Short mmCIF file of C-alpha atoms in Angstrom, two decimals:
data_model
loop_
_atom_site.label_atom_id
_atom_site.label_comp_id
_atom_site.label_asym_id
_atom_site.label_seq_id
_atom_site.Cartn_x
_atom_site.Cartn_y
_atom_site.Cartn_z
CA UNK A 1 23.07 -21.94 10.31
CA UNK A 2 19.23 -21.96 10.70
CA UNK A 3 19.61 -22.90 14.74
CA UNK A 4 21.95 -19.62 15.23
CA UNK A 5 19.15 -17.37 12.94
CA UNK A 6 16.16 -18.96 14.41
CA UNK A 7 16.44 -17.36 18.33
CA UNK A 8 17.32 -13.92 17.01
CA UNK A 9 14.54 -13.09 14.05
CA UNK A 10 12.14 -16.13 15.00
CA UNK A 11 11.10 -19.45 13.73
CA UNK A 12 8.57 -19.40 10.80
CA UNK A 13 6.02 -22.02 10.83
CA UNK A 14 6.95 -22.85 7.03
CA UNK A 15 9.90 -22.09 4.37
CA UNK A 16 9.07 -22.00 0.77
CA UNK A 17 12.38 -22.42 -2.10
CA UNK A 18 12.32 -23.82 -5.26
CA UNK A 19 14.34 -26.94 -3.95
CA UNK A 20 17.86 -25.45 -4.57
CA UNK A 21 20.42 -27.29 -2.91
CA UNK A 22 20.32 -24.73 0.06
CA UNK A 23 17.63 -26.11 1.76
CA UNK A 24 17.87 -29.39 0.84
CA UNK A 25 20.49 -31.43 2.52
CA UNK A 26 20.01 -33.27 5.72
CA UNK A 27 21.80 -30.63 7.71
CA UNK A 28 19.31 -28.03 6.89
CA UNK A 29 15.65 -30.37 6.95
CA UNK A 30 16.59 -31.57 10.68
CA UNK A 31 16.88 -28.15 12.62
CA UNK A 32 13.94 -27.48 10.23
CA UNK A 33 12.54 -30.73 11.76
CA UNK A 34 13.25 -30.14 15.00
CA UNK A 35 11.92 -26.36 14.78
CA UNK A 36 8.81 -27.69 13.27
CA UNK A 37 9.03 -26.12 10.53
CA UNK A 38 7.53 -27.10 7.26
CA UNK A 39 9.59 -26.68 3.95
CA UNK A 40 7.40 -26.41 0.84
CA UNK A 41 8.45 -26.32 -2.82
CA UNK A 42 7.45 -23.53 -5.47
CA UNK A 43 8.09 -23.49 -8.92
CA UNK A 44 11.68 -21.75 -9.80
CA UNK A 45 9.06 -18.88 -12.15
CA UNK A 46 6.90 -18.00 -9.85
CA UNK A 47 8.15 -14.38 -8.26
CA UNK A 48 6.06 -14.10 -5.12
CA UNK A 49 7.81 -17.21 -3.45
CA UNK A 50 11.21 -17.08 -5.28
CA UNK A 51 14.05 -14.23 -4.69
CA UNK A 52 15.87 -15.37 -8.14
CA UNK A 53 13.15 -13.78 -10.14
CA UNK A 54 12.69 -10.83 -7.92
CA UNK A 55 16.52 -10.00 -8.54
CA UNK A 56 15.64 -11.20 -12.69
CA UNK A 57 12.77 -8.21 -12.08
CA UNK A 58 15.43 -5.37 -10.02
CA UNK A 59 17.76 -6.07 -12.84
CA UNK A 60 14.75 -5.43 -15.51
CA UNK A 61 13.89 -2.14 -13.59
CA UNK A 62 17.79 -1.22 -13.65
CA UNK A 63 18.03 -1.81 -17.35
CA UNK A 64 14.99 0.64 -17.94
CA UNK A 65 16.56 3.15 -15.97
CA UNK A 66 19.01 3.51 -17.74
CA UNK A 67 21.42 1.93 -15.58
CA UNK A 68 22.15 5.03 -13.45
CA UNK A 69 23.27 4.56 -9.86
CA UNK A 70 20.14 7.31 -8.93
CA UNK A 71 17.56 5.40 -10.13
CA UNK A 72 18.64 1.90 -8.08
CA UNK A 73 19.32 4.71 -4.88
CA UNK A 74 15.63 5.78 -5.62
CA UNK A 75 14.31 2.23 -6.08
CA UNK A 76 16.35 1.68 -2.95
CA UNK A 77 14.71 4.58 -0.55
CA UNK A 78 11.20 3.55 -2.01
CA UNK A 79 11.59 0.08 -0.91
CA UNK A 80 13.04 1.17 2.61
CA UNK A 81 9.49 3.60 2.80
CA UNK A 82 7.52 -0.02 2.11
CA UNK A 83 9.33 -1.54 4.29
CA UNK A 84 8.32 1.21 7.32
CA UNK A 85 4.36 1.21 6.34
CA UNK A 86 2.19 -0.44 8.54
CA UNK A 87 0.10 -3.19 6.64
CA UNK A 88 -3.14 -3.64 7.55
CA UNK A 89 -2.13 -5.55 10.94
CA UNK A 90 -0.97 -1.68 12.21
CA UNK A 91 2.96 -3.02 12.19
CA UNK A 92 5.24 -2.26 8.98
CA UNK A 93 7.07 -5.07 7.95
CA UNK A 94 10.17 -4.44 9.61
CA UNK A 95 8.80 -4.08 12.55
CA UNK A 96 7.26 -8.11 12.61
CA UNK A 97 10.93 -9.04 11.26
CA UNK A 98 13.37 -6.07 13.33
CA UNK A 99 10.52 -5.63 16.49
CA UNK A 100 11.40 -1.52 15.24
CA UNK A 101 11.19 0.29 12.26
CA UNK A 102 14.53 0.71 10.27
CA UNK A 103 16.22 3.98 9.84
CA UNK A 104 15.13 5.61 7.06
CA UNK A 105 16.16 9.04 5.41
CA UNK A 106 12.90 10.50 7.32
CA UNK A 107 14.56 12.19 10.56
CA UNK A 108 14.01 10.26 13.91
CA UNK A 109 15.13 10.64 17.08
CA UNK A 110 16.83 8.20 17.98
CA UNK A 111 14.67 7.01 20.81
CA UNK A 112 11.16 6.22 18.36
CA UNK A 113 13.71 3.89 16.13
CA UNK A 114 14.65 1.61 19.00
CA UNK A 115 11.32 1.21 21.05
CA UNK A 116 9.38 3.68 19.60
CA UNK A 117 6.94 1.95 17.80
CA UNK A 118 4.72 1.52 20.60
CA UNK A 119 4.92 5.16 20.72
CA UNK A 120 3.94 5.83 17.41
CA UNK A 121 0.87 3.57 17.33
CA UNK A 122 -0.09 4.53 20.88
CA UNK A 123 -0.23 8.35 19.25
CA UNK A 124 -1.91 7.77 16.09
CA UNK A 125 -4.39 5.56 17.89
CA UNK A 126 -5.03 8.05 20.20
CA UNK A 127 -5.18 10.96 17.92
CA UNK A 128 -7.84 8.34 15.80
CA UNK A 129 -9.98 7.96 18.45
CA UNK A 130 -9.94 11.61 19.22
CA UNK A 131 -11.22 12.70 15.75
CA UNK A 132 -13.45 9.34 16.01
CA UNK A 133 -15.54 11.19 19.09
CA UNK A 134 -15.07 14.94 17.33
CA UNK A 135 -17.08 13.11 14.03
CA UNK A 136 -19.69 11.22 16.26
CA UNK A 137 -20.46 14.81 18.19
CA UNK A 138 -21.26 16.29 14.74
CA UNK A 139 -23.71 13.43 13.46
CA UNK A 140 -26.67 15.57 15.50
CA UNK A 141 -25.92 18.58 13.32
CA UNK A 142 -24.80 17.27 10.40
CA UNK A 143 -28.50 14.54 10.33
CA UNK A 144 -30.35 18.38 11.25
CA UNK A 145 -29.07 19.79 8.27
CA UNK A 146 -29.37 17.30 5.65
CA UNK A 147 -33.42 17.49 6.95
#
């Protein structure tokens, strides 16, 4: 399974699981092997390395809503929004894992979705570096009346 997922979303340099019997036959650690890729154990508790208690904490924020359908659709649109903001590397995290954002409620054309992102940070860093050079022209007068 890993040699057909590997070519399409990448090979990570390391896996961490909790040593469930997944990842722990001998048909799983030699593409792993082969890929160079190193498989390191976490405790089953701990929630940034393990997706069982990350679906033991969306079932805890279910319960408190109430168990309505349009709190898990909110919870649902706010993780798609983290999912489409850039980190501080400038790329969202869909965009390391898809190589483009993922479609959103926000209205795109079409176009910015499938190569767009290039666009997008090519604007913004333009538009930066615009207001950038407006700020650095108003040092003089700003430093003249501050005297």
């Amino acid at each position: 399974m890993l040699t057909f997922i590997f070519p399409f979303v990448g090979c990570p340099t390391r896996i961490f699981s909790d040593g469930g019997p997944q990842l722990v036959p001998q048909e799983t650690q030699q593409p792993l092997q082969h890929w160079g890729v190193r498989h390191r154990l976490t405790t089953a508790e701990y929630p940034q390395s393990n997706g069982e208690s990350a679906v033991r904490q969306l079932k805890r924020l279910f319960q408190a809503g109430g168990g309505r359908w349009s709190c898990v659709r909110r919870l649902l649109r706010r993780f798609t929004r983290a999912k489409n903001t850039p980190t501080i590397g400038g790329k969202s995290p869909a965009e390391i894992v898809c190589c483009h954002p993922i479609r959103s409620r926000v209205p795109t054309h079409y176009h910015l979705m499938r190569n767009g992102s290039s666009l997008w940070m090519n604007t913004t860093d333009a538009q930066w570096r615009r207001s950038t050079e407006r700020f650095k022209s108003m040092i003089p007068i700003l430093n003249q009346s501050l005297r």
